[in-house]
Short mmCIF file of C-alpha atoms in Angstrom, two decimals:
data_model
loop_
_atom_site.label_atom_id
_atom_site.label_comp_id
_atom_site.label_asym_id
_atom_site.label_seq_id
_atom_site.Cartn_x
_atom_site.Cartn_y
_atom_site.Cartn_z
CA UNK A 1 -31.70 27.24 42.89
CA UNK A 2 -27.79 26.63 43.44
CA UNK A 3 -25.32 26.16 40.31
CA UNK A 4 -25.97 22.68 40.08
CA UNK A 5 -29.97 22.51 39.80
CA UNK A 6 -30.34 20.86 43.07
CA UNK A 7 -31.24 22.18 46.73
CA UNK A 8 -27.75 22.32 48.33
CA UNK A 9 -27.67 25.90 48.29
CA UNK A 10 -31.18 26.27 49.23
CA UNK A 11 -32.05 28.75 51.84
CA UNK A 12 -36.28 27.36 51.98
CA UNK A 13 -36.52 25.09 54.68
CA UNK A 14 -39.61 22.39 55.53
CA UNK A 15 -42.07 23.10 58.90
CA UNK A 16 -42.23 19.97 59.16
CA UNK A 17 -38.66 19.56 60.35
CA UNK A 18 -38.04 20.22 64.30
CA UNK A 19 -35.57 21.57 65.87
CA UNK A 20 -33.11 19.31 66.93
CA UNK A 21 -31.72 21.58 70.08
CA UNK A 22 -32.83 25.03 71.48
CA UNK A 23 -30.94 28.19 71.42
CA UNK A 24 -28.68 26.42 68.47
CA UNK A 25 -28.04 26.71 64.98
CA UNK A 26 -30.06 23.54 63.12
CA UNK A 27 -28.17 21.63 60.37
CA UNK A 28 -30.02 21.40 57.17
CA UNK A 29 -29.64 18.37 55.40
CA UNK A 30 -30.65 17.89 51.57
CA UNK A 31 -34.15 16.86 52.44
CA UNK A 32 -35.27 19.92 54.00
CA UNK A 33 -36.06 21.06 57.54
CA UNK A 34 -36.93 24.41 59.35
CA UNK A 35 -34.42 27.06 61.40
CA UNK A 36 -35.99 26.92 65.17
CA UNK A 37 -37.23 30.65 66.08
CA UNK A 38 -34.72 30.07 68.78
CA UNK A 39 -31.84 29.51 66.65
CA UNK A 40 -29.40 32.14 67.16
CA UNK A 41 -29.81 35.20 64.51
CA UNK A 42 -26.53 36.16 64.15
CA UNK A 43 -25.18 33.03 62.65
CA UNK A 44 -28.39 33.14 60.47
CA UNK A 45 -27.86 35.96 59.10
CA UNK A 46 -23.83 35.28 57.64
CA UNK A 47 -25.01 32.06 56.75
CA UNK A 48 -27.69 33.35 54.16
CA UNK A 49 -24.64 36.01 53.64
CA UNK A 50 -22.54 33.24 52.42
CA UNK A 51 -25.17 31.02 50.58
CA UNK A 52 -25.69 34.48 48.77
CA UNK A 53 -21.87 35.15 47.54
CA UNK A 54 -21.57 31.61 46.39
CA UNK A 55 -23.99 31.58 44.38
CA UNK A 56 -23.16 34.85 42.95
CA UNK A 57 -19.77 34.15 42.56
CA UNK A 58 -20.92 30.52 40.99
CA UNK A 59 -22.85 32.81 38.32
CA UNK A 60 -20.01 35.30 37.42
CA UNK A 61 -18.01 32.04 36.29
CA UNK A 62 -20.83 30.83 34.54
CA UNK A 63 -21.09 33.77 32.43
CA UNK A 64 -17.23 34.24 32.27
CA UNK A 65 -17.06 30.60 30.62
CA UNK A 66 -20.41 30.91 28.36
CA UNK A 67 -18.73 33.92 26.83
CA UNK A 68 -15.62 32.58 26.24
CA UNK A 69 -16.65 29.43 24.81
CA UNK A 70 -19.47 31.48 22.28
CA UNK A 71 -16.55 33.71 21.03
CA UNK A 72 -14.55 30.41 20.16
CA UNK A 73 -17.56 28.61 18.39
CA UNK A 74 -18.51 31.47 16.54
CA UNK A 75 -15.35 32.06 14.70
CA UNK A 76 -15.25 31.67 10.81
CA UNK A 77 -13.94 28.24 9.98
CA UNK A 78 -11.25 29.26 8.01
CA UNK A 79 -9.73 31.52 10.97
CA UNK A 80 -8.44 29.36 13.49
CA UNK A 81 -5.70 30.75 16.25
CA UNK A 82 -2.67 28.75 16.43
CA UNK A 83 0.30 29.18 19.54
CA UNK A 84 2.44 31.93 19.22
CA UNK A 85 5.32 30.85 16.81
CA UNK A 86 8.17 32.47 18.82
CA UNK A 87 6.96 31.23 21.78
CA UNK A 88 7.52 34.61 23.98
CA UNK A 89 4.02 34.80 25.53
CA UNK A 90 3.35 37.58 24.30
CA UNK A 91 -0.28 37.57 24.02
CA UNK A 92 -0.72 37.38 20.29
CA UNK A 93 -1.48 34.78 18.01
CA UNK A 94 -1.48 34.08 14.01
CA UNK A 95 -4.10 33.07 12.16
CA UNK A 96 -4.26 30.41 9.46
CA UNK A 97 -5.91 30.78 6.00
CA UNK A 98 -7.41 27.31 5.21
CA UNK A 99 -7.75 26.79 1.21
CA UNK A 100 -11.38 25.66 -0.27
CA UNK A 101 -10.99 22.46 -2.01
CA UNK A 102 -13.34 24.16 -4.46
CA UNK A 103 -11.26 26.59 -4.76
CA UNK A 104 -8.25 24.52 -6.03
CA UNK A 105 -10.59 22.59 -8.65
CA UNK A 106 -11.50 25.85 -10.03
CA UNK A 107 -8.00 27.23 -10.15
CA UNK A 108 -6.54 23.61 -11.87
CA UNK A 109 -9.41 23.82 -14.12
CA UNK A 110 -8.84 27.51 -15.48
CA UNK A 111 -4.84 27.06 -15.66
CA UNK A 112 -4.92 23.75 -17.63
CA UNK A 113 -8.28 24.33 -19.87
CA UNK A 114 -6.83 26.64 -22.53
CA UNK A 115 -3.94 23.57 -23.30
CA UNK A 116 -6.66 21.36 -23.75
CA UNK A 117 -7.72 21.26 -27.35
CA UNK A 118 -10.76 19.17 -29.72
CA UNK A 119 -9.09 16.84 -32.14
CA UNK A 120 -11.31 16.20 -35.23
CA UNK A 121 -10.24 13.70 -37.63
CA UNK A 122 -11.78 13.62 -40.97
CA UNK A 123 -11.11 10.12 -42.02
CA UNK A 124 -12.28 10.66 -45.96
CA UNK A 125 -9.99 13.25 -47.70
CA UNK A 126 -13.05 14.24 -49.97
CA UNK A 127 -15.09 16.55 -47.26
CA UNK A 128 -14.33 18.23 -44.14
CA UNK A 129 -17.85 17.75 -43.18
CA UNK A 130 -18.59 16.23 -39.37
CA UNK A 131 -20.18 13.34 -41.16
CA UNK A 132 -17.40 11.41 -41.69
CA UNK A 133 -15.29 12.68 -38.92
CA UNK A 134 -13.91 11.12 -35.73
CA UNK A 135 -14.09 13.32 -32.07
CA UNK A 136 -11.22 13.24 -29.57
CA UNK A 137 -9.04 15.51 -27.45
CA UNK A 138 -5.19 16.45 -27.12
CA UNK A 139 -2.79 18.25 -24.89
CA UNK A 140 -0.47 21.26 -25.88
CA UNK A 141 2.36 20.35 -24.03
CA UNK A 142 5.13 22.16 -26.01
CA UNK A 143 5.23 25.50 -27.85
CA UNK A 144 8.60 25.98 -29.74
CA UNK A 145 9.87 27.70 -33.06
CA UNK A 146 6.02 28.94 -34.18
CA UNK A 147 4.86 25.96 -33.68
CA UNK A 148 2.72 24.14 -30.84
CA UNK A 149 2.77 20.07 -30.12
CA UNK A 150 -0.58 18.55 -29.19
CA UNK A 151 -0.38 14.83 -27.22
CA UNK A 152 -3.00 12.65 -27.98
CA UNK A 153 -4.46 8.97 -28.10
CA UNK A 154 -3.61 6.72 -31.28
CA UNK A 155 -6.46 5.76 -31.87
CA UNK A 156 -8.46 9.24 -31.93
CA UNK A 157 -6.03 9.76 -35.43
CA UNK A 158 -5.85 6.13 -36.33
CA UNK A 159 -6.70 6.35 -40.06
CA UNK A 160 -6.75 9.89 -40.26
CA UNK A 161 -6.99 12.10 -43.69
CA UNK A 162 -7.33 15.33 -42.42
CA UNK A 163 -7.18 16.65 -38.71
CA UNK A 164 -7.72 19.93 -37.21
CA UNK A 165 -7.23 20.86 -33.89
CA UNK A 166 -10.59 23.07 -32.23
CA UNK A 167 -9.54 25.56 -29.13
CA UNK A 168 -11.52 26.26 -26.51
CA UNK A 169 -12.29 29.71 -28.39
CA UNK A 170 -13.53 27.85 -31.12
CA UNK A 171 -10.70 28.59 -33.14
CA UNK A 172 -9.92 25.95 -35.67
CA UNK A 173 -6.49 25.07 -36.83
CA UNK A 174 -5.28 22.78 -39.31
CA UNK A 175 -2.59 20.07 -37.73
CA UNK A 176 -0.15 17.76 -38.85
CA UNK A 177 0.83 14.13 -37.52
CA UNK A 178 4.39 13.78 -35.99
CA UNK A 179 4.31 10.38 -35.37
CA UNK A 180 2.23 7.69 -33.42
CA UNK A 181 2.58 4.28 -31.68
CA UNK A 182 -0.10 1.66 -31.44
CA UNK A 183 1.04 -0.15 -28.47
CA UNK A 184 1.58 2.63 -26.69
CA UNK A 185 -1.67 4.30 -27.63
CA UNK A 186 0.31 7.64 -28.11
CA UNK A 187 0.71 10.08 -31.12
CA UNK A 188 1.85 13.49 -31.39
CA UNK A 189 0.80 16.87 -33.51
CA UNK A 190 2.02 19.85 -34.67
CA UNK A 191 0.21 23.02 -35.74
CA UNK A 192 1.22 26.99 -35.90
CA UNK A 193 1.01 27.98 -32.01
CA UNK A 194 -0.54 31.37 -33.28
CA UNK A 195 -3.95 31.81 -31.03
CA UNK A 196 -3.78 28.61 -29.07
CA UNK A 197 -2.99 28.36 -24.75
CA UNK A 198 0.39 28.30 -23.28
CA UNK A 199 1.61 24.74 -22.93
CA UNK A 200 0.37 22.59 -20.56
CA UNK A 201 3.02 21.49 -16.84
CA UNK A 202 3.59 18.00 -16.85
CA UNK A 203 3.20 16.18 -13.69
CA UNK A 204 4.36 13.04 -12.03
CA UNK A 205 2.36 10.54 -12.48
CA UNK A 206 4.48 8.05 -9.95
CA UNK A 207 3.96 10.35 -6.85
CA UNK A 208 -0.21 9.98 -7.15
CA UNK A 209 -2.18 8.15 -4.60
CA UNK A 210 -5.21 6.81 -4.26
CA UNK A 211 -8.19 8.86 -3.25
CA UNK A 212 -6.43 11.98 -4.70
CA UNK A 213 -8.65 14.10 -6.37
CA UNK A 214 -7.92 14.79 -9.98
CA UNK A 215 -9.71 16.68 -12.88
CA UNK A 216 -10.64 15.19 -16.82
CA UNK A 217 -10.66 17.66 -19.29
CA UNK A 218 -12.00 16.77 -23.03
CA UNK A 219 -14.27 16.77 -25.48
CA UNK A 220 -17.18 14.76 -24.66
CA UNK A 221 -19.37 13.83 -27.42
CA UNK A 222 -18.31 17.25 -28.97
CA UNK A 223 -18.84 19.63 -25.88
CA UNK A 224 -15.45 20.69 -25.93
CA UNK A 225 -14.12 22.17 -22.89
CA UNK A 226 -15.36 19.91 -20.76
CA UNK A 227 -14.59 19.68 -16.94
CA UNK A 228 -15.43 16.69 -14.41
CA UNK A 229 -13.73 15.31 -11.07
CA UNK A 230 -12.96 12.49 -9.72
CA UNK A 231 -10.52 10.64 -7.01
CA UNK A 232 -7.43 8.42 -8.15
CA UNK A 233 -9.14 4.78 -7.58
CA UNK A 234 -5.75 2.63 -8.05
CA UNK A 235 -2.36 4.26 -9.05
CA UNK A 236 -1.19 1.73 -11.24
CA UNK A 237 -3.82 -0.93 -13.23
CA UNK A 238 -2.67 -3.64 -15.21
CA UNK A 239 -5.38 -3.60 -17.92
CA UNK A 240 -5.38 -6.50 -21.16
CA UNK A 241 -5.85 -4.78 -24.44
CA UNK A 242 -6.27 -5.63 -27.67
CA UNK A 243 -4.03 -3.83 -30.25
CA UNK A 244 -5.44 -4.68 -33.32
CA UNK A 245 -8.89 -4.39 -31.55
CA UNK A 246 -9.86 -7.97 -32.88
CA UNK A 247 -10.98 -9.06 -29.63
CA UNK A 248 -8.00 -11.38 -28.47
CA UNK A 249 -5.87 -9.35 -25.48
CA UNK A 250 -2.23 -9.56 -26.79
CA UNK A 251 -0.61 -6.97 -24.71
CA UNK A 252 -1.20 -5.34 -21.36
CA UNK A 253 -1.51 -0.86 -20.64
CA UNK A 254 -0.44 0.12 -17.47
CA UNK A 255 -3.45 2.42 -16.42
CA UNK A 256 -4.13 4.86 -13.69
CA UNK A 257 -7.74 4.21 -12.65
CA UNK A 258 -10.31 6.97 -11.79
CA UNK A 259 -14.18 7.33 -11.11
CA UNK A 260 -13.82 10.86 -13.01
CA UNK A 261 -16.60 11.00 -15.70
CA UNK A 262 -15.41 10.18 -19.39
CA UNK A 263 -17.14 9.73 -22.71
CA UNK A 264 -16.66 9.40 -26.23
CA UNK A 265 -14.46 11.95 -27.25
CA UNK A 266 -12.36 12.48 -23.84
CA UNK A 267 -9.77 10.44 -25.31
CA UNK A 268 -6.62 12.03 -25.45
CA UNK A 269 -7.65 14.71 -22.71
CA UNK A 270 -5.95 15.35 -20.13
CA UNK A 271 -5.93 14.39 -16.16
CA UNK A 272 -5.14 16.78 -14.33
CA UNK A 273 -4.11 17.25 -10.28
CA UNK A 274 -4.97 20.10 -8.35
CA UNK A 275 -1.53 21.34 -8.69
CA UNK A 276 -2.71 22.25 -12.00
CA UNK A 277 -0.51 19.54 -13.33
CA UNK A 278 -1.02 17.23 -16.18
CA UNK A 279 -0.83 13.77 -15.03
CA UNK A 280 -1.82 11.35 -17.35
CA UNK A 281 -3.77 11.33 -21.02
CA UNK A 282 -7.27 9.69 -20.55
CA UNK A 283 -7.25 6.58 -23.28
CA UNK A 284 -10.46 4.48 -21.85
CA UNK A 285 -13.43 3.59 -20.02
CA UNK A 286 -15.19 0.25 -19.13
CA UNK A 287 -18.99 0.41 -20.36
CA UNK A 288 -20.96 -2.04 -19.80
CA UNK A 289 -24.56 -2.25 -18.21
CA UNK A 290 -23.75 -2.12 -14.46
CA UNK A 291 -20.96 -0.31 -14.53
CA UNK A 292 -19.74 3.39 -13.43
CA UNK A 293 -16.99 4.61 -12.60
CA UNK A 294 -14.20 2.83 -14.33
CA UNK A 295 -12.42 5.59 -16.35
CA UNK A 296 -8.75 5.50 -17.01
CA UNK A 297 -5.71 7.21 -18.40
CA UNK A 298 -2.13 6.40 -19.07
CA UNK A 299 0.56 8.09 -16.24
CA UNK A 300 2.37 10.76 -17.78
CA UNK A 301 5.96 9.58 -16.75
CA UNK A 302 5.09 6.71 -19.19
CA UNK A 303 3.23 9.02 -22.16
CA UNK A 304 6.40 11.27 -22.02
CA UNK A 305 8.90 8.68 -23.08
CA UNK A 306 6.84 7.83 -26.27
CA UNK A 307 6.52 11.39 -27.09
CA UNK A 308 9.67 11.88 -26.58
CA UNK A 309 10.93 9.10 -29.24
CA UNK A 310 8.17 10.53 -31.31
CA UNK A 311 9.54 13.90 -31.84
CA UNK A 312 13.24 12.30 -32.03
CA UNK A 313 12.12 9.93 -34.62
CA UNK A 314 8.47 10.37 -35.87
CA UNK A 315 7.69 6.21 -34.05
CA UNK A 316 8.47 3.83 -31.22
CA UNK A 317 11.30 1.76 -32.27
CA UNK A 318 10.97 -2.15 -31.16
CA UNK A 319 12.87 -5.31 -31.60
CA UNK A 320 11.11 -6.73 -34.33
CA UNK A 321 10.50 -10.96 -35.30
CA UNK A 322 8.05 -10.82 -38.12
CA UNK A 323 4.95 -12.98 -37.33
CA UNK A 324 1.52 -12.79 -37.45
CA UNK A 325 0.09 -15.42 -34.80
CA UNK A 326 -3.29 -16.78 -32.69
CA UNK A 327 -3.04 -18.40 -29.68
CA UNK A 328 -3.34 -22.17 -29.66
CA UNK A 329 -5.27 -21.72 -26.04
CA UNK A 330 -7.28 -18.89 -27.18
CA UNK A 331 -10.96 -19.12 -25.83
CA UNK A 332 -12.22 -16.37 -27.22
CA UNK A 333 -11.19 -18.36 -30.92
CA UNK A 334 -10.56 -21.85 -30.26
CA UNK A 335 -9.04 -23.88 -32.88
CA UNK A 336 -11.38 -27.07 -33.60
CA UNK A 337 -10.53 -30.62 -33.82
CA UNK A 338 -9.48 -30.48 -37.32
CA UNK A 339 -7.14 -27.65 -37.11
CA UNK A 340 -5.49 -29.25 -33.82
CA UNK A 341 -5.31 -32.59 -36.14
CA UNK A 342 -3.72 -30.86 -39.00
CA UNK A 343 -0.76 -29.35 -36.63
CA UNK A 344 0.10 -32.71 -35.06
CA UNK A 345 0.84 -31.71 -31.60
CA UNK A 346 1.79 -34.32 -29.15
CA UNK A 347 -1.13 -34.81 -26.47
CA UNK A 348 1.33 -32.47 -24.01
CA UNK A 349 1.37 -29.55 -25.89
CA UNK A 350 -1.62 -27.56 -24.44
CA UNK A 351 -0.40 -24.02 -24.84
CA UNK A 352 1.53 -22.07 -27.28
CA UNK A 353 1.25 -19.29 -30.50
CA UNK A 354 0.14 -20.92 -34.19
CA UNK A 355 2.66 -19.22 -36.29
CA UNK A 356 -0.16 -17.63 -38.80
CA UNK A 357 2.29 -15.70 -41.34
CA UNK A 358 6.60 -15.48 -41.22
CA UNK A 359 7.89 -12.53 -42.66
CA UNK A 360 11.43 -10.70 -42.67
CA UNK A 361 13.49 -11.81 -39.31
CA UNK A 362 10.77 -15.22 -38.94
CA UNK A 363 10.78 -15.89 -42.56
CA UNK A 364 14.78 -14.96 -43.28
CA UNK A 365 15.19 -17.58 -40.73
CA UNK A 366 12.61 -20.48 -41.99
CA UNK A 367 9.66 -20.27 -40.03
CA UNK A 368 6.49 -20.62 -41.97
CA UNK A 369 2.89 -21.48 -41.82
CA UNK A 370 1.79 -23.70 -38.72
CA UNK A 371 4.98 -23.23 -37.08
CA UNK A 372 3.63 -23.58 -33.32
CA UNK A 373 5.80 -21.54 -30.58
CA UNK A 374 6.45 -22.93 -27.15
CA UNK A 375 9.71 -21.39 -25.82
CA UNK A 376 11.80 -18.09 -26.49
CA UNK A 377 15.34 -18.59 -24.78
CA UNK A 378 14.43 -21.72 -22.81
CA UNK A 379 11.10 -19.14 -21.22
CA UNK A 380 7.65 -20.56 -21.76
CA UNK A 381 5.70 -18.59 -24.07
CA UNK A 382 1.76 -19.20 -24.29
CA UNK A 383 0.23 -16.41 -26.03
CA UNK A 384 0.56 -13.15 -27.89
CA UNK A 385 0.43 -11.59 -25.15
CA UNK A 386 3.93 -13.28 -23.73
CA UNK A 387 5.65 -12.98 -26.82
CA UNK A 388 5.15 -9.45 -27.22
CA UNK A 389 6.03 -9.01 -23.75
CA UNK A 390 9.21 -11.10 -24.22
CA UNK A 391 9.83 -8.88 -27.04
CA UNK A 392 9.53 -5.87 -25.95
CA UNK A 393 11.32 -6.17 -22.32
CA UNK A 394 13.76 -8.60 -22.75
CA UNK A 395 15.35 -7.76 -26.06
CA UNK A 396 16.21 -5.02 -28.45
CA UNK A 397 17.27 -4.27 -32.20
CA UNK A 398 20.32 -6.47 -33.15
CA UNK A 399 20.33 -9.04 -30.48
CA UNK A 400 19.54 -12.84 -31.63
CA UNK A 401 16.89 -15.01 -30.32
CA UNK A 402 16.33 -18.62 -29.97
CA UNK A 403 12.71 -19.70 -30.69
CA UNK A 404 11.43 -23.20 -29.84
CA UNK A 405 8.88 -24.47 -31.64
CA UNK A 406 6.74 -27.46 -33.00
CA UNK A 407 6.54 -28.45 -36.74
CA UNK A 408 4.40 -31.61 -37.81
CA UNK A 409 4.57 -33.07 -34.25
CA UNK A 410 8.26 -32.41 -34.01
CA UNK A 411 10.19 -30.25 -31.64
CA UNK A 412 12.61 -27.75 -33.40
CA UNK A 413 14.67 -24.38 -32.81
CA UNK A 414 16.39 -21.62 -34.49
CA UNK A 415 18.14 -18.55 -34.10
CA UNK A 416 16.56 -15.09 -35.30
CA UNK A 417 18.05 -11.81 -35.34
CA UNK A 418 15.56 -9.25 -34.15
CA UNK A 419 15.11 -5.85 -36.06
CA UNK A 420 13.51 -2.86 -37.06
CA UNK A 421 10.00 -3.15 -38.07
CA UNK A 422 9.58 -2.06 -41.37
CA UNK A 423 7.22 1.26 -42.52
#
């Protein structure tokens, strides 16, 4: 058979065929046919000599090509040649060391784990017993003057007695609160850095992109140390929260989102890139039947400028107006008839905040009970949610604000001064 499967090359002939002229060399065409016996022999002969060479020649490159294509293939995958980087022609050629994802998971992991600590917070100052205790994590992100500083959640100390930080040794260390902020969701510790990690690196959060893999690392239901993985689902989520956790959203957490695995307990944890690089603090996850996969944590660029007023100050200072309110469009609490009767709104007044309780700024000033808010500064407020917002981005301590608002069915304004909240 030739190189190509087929007859071409073929050197068997049919006796059926006939010769087509005596004493002459017969053409062979694909579909067979016999030499005559008076054909002349030596033309025969260097044809078959020819037929022979090609095909010999056709299996030398066969070989030569099988071989080199085998010794390609059957190179490791993480050796791969690349062109000679001077360009000379010289023959040789460098090689390329490619990285095993895995390998960078279990490098961030082991660099950032001994940072991460187990916060326990014994809310009853009678016992240090589990019973009554409260399961989170933190971050050791600074290490300065015998002492360490943990980063955590708010709401893993929220209420706290006594709190003592766990390392991943099991060493236990008593811990002290530096400061915390409830709209933020941040708080800081302190403890003697005798026996715990070396500080965690901070990262930046606003260079992370979506589908980027990133690590959590907490304490899960008490299984401290805990490692899982995930990818960056959306960089920056706009999440409603409720501070007060009384069910009505009145302020928004700007979130990175994740499908890495957290639990109870993961709170104040860290993520972590495969840099090695803390990146944000995990804070929450959505759990509801249905759902997986909706973890998230607050970017570090933002985490870092409340622990940063922390330390300087022990809180979060904010322009402060002193009320307590409820949304008059709430529908989570809807007011009924008779409460909507007893403020006397005119029919086009659909939206707004029900001034609940005044105090300093608000009550200096002479707003009281049932005042109803429509307007800061000629802006439409409608909720909590936009006052605080107003609040907190538009103004600061000292400045004046003019507040709009309804009392017994008639419009009415007035100038606060915005300050300090109080301890």
């Amino acid at each position: 058979m030739g190189l190509f499967g087929d007859d071409f090359y073929s050197t068997k002939v049919s006796r059926r065929a006939e010769p087509e002229q005596k004493g002459k060399l017969q053409i062979i065409r694909p579909g067979g046919g016999r030499r005559d016996r008076w054909s002349n022999p030596g033309k025969s002969r260097s044809g078959f000599s020819s037929t022979v060479k090609v095909a010999v020649i056709s299996s030398v490159i066969s070989s030569i090509v099988t071989v080199t294509l085998f010794s390609f293939i059957s190179q490791p995958a993480t050796q791969l040649p690349l062109a000679n980087a001077a360009g000379q022609g010289s023959g040789t050629s460098q090689t390329a060391q490619v990285v095993d994802p895995y390998d960078r998971i279990i490098n961030a992991a082991a660099e950032v784990r001994p940072s991460v600590v187990s916060i326990v917070n014994h809310k009853t100052g009678s016992s240090l017993s589990m019973k009554d205790s409260a399961l989170g994590s933190g971050v050791i992100f600074k290490k300065e003057d015998g002492k360490a500083y943990i980063m955590t959640n708010h709401h893993v100390v929220e209420g706290a007695s006594d709190l003592e930080i766990v390392t991943v040794d099991g060493e236990t260390h008593k811990a002290k609160l530096v400061g915390k902020d409830r709209v933020s969701d941040i708080a800081v510790l302190s403890t003697d850095d005798k026996g715990l990690g070396a500080a965690a690196e901070i990262g930046d959060s606003s260079k992370l992109q979506r589908g980027q893999t990133v690590l959590a690392i907490g304490n899960p239901l008490g299984l401290g140390g805990t490692l899982t993985s995930g990818i960056v689902s959306y960089t920056d989520r706009i999440l409603p929260v409720s501070i007060n956790q009384d069910g009505v959203y009145d302020w928004e957490q700007n979130v990175i989102q994740t499908d890495a695995a957290i639990n109870e307990g993961n709170s104040g944890g860290a993520l972590v890139d495969l840099n090695g690089k803390v990146v944000g603090i995990n804070t929450m996850k959505i759990s509801d039947t249905g759902v997986e996969g909706l973890s998230f944590a607050i970017p570090m660029n933002e985490v870092m400028k409340t622990v940063d007023s922390l330390l300087l100050n022990g809180k979060v200072s904010r322009p402060y107006l002193g009320v307590y309110t409820v949304d008059l469009s709430n529908p989570y609490a809807p007011l009924d008839d008779d409460q909507r009767k007893d403020l006397k709104l005119p029919s086009h007044v659909d939206s707004g905040v029900v001034v609940l309780e005044a105090s300093g700024p608000a009550s200096d000033a002479g707003m009281k009970l049932n005042d109803v808010i429509t307007e800061f500064d000629g802006q439409k407020i409608t909720s909590t949610l936009d006052l605080r917002k107003f609040l907190y981005d538009k103004k600061k301590i000292g400045d004046t604000i003019e507040v709009s608002f309804y009392r017994d069915g008639k419009a009415e304004k007035v100038s606060v001064k915005l300050t300090d909240k109080p301890e």
